[in-house]
Tab-separated table of C-alpha atoms in Angstrom:
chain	number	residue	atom	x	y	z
A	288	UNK	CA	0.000	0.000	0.000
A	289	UNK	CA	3.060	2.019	0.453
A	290	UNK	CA	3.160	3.071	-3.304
A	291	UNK	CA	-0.852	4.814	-3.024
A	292	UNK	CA	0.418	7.093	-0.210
A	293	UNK	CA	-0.435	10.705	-0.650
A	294	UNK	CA	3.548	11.943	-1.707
A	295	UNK	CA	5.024	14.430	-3.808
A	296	UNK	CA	6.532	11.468	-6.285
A	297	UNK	CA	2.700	10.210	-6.482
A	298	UNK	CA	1.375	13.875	-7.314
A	299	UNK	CA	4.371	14.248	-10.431
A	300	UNK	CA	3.232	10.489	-11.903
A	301	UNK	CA	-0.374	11.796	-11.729
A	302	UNK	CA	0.437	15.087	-13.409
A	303	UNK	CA	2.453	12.946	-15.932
A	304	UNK	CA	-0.102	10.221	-16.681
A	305	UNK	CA	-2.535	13.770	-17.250
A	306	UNK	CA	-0.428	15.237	-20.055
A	307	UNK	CA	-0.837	11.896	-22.358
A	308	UNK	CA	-4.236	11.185	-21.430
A	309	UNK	CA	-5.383	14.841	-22.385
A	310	UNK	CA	-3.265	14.691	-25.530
A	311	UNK	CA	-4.828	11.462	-26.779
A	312	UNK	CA	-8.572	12.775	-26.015
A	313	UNK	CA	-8.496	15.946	-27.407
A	314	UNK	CA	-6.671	14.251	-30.600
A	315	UNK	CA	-9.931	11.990	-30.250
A	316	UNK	CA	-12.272	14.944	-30.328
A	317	UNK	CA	-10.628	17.024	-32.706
A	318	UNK	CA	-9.999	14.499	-35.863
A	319	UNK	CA	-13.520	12.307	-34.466
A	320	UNK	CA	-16.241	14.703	-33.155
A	321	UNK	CA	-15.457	18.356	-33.957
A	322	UNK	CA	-16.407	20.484	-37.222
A	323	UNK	CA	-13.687	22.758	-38.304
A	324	UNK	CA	-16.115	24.328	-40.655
A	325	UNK	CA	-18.494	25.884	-37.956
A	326	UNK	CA	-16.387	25.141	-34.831
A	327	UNK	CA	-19.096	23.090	-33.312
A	328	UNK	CA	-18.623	19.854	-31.627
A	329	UNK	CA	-20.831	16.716	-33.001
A	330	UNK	CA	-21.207	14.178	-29.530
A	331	UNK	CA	-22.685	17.489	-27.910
A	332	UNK	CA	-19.246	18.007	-26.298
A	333	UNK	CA	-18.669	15.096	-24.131
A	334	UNK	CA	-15.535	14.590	-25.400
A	335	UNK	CA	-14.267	17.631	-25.333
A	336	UNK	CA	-15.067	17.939	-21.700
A	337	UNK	CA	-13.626	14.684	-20.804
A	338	UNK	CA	-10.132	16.004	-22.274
A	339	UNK	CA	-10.491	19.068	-20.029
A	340	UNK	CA	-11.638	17.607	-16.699
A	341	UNK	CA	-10.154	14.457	-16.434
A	342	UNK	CA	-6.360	15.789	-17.188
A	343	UNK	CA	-7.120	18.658	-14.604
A	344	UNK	CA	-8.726	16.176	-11.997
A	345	UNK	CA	-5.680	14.433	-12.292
A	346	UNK	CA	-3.606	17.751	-12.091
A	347	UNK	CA	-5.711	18.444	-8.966
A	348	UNK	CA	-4.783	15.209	-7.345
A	349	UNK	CA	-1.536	15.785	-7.423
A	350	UNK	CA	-1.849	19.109	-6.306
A	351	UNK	CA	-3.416	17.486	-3.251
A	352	UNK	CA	-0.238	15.515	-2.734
A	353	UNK	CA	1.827	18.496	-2.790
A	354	UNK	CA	0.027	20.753	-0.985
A	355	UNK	CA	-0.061	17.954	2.224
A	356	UNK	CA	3.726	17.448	1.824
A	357	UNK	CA	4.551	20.823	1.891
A	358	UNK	CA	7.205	20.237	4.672
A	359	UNK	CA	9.182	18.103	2.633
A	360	UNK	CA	10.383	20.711	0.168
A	361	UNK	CA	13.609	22.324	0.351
A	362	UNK	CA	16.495	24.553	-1.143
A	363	UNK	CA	17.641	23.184	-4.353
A	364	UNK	CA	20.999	21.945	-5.069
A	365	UNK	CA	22.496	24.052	-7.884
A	366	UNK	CA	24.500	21.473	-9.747
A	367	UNK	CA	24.060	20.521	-12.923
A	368	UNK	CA	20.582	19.841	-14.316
A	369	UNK	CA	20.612	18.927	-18.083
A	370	UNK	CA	17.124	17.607	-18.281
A	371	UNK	CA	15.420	21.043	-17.556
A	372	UNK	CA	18.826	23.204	-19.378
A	373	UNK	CA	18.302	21.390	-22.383
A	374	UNK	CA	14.100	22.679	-22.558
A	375	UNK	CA	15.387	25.610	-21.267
A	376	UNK	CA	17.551	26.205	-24.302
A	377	UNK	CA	14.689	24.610	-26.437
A	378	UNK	CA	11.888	26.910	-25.007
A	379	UNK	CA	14.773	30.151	-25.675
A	380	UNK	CA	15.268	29.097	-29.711
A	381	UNK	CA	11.836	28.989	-29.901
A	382	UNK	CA	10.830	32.143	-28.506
A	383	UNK	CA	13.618	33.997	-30.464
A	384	UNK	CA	11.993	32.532	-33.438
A	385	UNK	CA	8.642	33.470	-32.512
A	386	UNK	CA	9.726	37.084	-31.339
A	387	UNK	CA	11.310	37.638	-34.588
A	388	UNK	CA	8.072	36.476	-36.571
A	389	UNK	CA	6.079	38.704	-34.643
A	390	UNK	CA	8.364	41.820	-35.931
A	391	UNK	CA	8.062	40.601	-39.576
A	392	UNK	CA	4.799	40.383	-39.245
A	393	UNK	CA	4.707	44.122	-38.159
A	394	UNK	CA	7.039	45.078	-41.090
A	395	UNK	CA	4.760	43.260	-43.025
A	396	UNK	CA	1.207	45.511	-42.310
A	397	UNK	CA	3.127	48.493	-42.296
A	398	UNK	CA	4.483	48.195	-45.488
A	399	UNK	CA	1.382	46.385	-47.071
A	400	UNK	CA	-1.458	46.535	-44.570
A	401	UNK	CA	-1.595	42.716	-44.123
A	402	UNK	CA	-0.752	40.741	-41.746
A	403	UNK	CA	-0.681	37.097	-40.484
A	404	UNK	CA	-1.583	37.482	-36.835
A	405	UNK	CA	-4.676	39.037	-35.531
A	406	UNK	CA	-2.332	40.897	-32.077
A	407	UNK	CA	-0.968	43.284	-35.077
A	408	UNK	CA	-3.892	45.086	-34.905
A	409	UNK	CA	-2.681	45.939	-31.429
A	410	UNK	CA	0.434	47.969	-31.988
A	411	UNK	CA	1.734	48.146	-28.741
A	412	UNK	CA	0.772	44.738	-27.004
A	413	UNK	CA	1.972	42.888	-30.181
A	414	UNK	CA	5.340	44.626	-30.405
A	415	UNK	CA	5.420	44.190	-26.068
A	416	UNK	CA	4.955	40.470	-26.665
A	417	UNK	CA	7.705	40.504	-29.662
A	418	UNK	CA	10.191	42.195	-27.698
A	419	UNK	CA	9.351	40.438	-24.682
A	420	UNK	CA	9.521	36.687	-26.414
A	421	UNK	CA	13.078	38.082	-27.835
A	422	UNK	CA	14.142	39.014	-24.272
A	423	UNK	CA	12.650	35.926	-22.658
A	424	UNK	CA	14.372	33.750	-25.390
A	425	UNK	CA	17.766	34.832	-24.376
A	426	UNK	CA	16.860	34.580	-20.862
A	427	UNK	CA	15.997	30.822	-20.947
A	428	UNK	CA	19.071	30.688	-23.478
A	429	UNK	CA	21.293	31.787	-20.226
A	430	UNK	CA	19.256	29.818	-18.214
A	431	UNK	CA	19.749	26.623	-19.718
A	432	UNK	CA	24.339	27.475	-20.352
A	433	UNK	CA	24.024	27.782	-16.044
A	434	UNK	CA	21.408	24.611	-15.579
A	435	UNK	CA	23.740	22.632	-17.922
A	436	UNK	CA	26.876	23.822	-16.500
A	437	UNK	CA	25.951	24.129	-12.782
A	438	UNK	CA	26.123	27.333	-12.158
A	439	UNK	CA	23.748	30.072	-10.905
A	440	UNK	CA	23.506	32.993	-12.942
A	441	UNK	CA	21.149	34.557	-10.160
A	442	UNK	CA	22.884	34.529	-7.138
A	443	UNK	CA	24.182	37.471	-7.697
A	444	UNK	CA	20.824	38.800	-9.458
A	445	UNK	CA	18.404	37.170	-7.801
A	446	UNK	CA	15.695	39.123	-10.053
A	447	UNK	CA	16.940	38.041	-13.688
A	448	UNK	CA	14.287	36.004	-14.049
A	449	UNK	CA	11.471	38.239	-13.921
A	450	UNK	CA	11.049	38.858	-17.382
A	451	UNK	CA	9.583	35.710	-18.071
A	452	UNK	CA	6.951	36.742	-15.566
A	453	UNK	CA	6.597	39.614	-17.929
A	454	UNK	CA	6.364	37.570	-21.245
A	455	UNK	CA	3.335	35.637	-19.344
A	456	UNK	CA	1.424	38.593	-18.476
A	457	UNK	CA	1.687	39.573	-21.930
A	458	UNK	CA	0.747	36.095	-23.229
A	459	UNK	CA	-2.073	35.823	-20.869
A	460	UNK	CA	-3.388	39.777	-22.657
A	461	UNK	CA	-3.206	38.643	-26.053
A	462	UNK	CA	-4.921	35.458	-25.420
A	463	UNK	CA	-7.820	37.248	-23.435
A	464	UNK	CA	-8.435	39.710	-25.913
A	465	UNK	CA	-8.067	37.975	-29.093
A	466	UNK	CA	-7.807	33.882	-28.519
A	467	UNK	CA	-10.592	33.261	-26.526
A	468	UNK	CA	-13.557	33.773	-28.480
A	469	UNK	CA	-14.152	30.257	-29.378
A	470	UNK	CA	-17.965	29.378	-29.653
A	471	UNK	CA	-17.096	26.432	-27.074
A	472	UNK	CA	-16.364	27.229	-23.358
A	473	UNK	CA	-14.130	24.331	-23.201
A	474	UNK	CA	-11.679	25.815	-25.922
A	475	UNK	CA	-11.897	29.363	-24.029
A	476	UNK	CA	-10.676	27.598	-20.733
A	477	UNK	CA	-7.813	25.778	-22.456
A	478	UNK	CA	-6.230	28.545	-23.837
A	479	UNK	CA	-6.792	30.812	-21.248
A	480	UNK	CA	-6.449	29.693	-17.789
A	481	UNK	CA	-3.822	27.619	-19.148
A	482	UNK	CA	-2.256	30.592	-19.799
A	483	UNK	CA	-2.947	31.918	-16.607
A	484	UNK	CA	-1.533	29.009	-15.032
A	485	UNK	CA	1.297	28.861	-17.035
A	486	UNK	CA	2.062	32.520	-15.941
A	487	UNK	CA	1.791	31.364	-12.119
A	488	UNK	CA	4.222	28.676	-12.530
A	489	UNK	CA	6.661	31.441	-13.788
A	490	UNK	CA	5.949	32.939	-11.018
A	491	UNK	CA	7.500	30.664	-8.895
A	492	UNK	CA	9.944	29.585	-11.056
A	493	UNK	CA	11.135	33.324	-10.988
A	494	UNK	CA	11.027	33.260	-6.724
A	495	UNK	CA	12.576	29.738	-6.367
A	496	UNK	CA	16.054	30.448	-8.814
A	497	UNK	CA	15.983	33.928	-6.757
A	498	UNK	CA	16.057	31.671	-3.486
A	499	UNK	CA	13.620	33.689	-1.928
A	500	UNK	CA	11.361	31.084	0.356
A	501	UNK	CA	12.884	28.870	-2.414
A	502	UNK	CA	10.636	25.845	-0.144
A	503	UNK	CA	7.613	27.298	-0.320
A	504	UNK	CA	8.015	28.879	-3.753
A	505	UNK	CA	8.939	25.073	-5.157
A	506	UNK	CA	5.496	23.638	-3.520
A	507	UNK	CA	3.363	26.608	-5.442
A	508	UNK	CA	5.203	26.001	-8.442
A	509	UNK	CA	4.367	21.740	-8.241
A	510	UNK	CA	0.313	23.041	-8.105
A	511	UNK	CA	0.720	25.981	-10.282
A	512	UNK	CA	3.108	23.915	-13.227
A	513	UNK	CA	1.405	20.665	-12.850
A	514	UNK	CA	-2.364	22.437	-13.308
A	515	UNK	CA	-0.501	24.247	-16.730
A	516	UNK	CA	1.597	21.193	-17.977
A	517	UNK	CA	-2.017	18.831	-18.057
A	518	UNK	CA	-3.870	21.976	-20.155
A	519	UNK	CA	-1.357	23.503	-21.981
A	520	UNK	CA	0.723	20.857	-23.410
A	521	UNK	CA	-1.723	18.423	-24.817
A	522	UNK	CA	-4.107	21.652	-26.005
A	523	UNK	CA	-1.239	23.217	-28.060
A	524	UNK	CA	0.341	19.774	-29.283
A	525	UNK	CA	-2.849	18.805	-30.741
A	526	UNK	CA	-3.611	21.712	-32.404
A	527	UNK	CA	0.473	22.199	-33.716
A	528	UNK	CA	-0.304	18.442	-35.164
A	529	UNK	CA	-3.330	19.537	-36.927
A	530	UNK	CA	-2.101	23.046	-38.386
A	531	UNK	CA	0.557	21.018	-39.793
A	532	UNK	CA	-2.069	19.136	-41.662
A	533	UNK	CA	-3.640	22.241	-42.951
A	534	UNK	CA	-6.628	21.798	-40.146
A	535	UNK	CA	-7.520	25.061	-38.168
A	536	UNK	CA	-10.793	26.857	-36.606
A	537	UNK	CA	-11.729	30.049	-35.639
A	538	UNK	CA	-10.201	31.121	-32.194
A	539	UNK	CA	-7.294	29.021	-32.113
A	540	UNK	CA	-4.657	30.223	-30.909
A	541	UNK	CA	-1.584	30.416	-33.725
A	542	UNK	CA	0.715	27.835	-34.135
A	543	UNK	CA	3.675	29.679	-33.881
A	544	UNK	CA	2.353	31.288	-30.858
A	545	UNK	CA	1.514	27.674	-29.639
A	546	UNK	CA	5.007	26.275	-30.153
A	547	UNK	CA	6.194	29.278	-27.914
A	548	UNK	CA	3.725	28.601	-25.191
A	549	UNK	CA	3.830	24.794	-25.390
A	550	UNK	CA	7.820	25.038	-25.350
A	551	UNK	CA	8.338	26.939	-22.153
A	552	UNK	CA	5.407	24.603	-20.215
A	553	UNK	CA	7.708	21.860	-21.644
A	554	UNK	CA	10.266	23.333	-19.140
A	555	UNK	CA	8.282	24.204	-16.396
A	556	UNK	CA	7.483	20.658	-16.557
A	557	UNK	CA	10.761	19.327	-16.741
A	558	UNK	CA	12.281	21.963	-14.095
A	559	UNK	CA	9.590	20.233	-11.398
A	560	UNK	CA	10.965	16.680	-12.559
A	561	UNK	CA	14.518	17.996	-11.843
A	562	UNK	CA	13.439	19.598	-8.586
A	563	UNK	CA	11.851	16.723	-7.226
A	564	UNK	CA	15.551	14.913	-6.949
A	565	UNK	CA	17.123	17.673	-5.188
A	566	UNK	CA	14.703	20.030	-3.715
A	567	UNK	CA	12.377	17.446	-1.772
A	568	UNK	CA	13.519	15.772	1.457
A	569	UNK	CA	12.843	12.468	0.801
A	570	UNK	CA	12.794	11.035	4.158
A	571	UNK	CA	9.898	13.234	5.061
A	572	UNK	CA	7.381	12.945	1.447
A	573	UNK	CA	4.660	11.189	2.741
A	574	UNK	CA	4.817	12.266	6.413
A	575	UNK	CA	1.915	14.762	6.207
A	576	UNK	CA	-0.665	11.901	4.710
């Protein structure tokens, strides 16, 4: 019975088990029991609800298991992590490349008028998110050179990190005002309180590499990350897959803007997974069941 106890290693295998689970039902709705025509669902949305609920309920199981444990987290050791360096310098290529998009795309309507992207209409939040994925792209680029190398690029500035904090606030704007406007509710919660979520998690991300209540920071982060990892990643992954096959619908978020978005909860994911070996006592996960 030891392996059902309520621990922080149980709550990461049940956030894990949600990513594929959501991934293969939305996949299920989407090429099965969704009309890309009119953006309707065709089994009345059962599906689609099933890929939303049952990921989070497994999300929010987990975050039960953290949240009772909270007294086994604990400073993180700053050797070398590779796992979470190498998304790290993943998630930073891809928001260069996205950053630089979004300025071509700006070049673009002022020279012609046209764009690609709906945020262009938007002057100044899409050229805030553009420069803001550019910065945020370097900053998980330096990120991932100290994670693979074992050193701590914010120990001597413990606030380095807060422009990813930044880049989420601006993600979680242009979502709100021009991505969630899906006829289905379902859709609109994917996109944005994953986004929301996802901008929590970098939150905490941000106050654990500054080492400020790093313990407490880490536990918030395990709710925050696991609750954005189960949403985001299968919701963007599916539709990336699909785009790719020329398959799109009104609302959806773009899949350039996706790959940016799905990348960095890619790391957030993998960051927990390396935190787990190093910033959890393991002697004491399981004592507050």
């Amino acid at each position: 019975m030891d392996k059902f106890k309520l621990k922080i290693n149980t709550g990461l295998k049940l956030v894990v088990w949600g990513v594929p689970l959501g991934l293969t039902l939305r996949l299920l709705q989407l090429n099965l029991f969704f009309d890309f025509d009119t953006g309707f669902y065709t089994d009345g949305g059962v599906t689609a609800w099933l890929s939303l609920l049952l990921p989070a309920a497994l999300a929010g199981a987990g975050a039960w298991c953290f949240y009772r444990n909270a007294g086994a987290f604990v400073p993180r050791d700053r050797g070398i992590a590779r796992g979470p360096g190498i998304f790290a310098g993943f998630s930073g290529g891809v928001l260069l490349v996205v950053g630089c998009c979004m300025l071509k795309d700006h070049l673009s309507r002022s020279a012609t008028g046209f764009s690609e992207y709906e945020t262009t209409v938007n002057t100044g939040l899409h050229l805030t998110l553009a420069a803001l994925s550019i910065v945020m792209g370097l900053l998980q680029s330096v990120l991932a050179a100290g994670l693979c190398m074992g050193r701590d690029p914010f120990k001597k500035a413990p606030l380095l990190y807060l422009p990813a904090v930044a880049w989420g606030m601006a993600e979680l704007v242009a979502v709100y005002v021009f991505y969630a406007r899906s006829s289905s509710l379902s859709e609109n919660i994917f996109s944005l309180l994953g986004t929301g979520l996802m901008l929590l998690a970098l939150f905490y991300i941000s106050a654990a590499l500054s080492g400020a209540g790093e313990p407490r920071a880490l536990m918030r982060l395990f709710i925050f990350g696991g609750f954005s990892a189960v949403l985001v990643i299968p919701y963007d992954l599916s539709n990336i897959v699909l785009a790719l096959r020329g398959m799109t619908y009104f609302g959806e978020f773009p899949a350039v803007y996706a790959m940016g978005r799905l990348s960095v909860c890619m790391f957030i994911l993998s960051f927990m997974l390396s935190a787990y070996r190093t910033g959890v006592d393991k002697s004491l996960d399981g004592a507050g069941e």
